[in-house]
Coordinates of C-alpha atoms in Angstrom, one line a residue:
X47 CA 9.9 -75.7 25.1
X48 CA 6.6 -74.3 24.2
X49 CA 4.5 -77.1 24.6
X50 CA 6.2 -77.7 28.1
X51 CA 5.4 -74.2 29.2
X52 CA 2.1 -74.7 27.8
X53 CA 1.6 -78.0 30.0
X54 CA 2.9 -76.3 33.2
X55 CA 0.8 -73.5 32.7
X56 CA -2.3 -75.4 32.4
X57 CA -0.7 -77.6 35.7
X58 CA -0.1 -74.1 37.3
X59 CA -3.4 -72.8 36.3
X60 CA -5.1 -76.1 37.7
X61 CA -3.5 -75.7 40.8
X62 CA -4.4 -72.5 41.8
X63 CA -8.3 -72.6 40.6
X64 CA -8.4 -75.4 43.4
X65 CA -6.3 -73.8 46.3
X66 CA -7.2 -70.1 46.3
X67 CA -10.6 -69.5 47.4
X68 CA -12.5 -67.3 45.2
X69 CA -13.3 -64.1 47.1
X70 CA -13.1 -59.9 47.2
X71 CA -9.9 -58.9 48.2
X72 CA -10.7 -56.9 50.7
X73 CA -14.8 -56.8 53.3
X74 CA -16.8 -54.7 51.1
X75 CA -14.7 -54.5 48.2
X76 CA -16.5 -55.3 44.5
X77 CA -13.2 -56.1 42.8
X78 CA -12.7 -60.5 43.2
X79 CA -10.3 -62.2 42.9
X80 CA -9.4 -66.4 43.4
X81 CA -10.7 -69.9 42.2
X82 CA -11.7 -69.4 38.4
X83 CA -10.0 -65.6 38.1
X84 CA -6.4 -67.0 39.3
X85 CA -4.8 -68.2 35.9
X86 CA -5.9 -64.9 34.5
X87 CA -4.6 -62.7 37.3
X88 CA -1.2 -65.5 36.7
X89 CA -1.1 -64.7 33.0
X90 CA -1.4 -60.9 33.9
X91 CA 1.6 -61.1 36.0
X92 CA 3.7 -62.9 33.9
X93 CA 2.6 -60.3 30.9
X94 CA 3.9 -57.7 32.6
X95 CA 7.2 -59.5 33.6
X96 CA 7.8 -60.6 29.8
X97 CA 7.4 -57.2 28.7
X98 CA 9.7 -55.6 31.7
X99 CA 12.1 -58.4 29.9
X100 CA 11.6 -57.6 26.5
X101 CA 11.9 -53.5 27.3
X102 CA 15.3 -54.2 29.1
X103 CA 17.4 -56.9 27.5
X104 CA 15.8 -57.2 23.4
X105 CA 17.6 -55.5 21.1
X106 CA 15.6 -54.7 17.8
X107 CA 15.7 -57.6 14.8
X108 CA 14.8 -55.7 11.8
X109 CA 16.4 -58.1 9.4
X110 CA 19.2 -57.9 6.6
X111 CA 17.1 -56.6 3.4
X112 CA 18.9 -58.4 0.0
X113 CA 21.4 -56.3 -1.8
X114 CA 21.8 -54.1 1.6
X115 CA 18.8 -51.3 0.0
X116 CA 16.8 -49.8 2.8
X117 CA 12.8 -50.0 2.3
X118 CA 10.3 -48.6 4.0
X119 CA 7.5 -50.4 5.6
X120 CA 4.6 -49.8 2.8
X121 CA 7.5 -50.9 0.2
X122 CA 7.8 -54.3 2.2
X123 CA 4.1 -54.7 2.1
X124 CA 3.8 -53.6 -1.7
X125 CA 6.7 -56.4 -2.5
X126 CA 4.8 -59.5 0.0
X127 CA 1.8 -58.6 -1.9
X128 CA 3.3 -58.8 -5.3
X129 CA 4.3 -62.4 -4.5
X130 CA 1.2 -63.0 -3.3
X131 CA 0.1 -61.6 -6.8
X132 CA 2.6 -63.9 -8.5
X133 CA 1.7 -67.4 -7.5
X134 CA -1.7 -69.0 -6.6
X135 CA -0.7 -71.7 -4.3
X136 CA 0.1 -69.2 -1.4
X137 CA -3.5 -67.9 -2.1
X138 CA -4.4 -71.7 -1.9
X139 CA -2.6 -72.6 1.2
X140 CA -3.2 -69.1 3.0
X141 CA -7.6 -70.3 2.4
X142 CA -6.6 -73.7 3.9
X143 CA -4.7 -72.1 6.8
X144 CA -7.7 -70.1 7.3
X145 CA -10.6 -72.3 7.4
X146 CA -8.6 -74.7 9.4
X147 CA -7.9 -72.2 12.0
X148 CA -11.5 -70.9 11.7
X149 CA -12.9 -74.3 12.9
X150 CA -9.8 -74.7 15.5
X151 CA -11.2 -71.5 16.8
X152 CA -14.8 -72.6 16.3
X153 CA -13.5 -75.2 18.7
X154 CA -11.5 -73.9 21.1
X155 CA -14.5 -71.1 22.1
X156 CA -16.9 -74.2 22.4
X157 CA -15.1 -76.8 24.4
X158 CA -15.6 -75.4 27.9
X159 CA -19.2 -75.1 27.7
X160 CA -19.9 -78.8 26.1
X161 CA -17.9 -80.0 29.1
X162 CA -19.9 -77.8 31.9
X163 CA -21.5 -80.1 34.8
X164 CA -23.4 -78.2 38.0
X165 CA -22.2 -80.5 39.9
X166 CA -18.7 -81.3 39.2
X167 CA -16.9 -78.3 37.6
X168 CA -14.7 -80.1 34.9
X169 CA -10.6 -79.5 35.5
X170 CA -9.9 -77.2 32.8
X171 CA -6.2 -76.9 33.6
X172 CA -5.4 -80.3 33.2
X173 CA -7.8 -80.6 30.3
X174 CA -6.0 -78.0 28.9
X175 CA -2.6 -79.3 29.9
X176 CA -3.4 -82.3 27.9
X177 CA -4.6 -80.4 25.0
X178 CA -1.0 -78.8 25.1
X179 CA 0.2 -82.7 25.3
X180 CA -1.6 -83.7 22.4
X181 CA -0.2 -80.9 20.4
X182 CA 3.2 -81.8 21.1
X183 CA 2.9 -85.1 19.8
X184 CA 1.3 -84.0 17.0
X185 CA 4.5 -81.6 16.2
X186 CA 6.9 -84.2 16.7
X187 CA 5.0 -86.4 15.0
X188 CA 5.2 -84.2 12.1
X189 CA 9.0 -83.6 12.6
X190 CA 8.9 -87.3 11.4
X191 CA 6.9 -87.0 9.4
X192 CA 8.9 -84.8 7.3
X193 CA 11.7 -87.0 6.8
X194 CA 9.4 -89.7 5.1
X195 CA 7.5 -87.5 3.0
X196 CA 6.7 -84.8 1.2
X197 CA 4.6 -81.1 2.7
X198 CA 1.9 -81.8 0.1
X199 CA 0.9 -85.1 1.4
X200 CA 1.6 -84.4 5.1
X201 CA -0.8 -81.0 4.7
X202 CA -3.1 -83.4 3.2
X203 CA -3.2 -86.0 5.9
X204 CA -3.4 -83.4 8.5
X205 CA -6.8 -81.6 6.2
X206 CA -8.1 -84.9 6.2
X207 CA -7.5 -85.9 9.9
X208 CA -9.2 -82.4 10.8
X209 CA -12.1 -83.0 9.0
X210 CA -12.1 -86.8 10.3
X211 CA -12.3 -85.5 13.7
X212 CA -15.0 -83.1 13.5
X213 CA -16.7 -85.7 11.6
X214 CA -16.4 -88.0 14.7
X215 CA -17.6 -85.2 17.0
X216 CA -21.1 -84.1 14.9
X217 CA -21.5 -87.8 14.8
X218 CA -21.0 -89.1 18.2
X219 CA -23.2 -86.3 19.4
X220 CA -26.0 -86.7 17.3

């Protein structure tokens, strides 16, 4: 359901960059809004209706502690960093998250400016929307995945495809 809301938002978002005319909202006025600022002033909107939602009809999750003992906040941290303490891999696997979020990141901030054209303004909605496409396959195609083999070789196959990519990227540019 997330990727589908994903989709539609970048659908949505598409939409409106190319049917609301980008303009002050009132003669005179120095506040704009339309064309580019519309899936902003969207995501703004539906902020503000989430968290009328959330302050209405969630109740507060704080969990089932084990053995039914109440602990404070500082004595949850002091315990998660005590297994952190205990067992390298999750030191391993929290660096791997790390730097392949970093270049995700390092990606994500770049992608709008490699595609800019002054003469045809690329459709970022629907490049996003297909973004949001691609990362649903990839989920389900890890959801598979996981029935065939183990989280070690899948986490390896998805470093490795990372890296392949970017490879393909520096290289086609150069």
């Amino acid at each position: 359901l997330m990727y589908v809301v994903a989709i539609l938002s970048g659908l949505i978002a598409q939409f409106v960059v190319e049917n609301v005319p980008f303009e002050p909202i009132s003669e005179g006025s120095h506040i704009w809004m339309g064309g580019f600022l519309c899936p902003f002033d969207i995501a703004i909107v539906s902020l503000l209706c989430g968290a009328v939602h959330i302050a209405v009809c969630w109740d507060e999750n704080y969990g089932a502690i084990e053995g039914g003992a109440d602990m404070s906040v500082t004595e949850v941290f002091r315990v998660g960093l005590n297994e952190f303490a205990k067992d390298r891999r999750l030191w391993l696997l929290g660096c791997v998250v790390a730097c392949f979020e970093g270049s995700m990141f390092a990606f994500v901030f770049n992608w709008t400016p490699a595609l800019e054209d002054k003469e045809t303004p690329p459709p970022l909605g629907l490049i996003f929307a297909a973004f949001m496409m691609a990362c649903m396959c990839g989920s389900c195609l890890s959801t598979i995945a996981g029935k065939y083999c183990d989280a070690h070789l899948k986490l390896t196959v998805v470093c490795l495809a990372g890296v392949a990519s970017f490879f393909v990227i520096v290289f086609a540019t150069a």
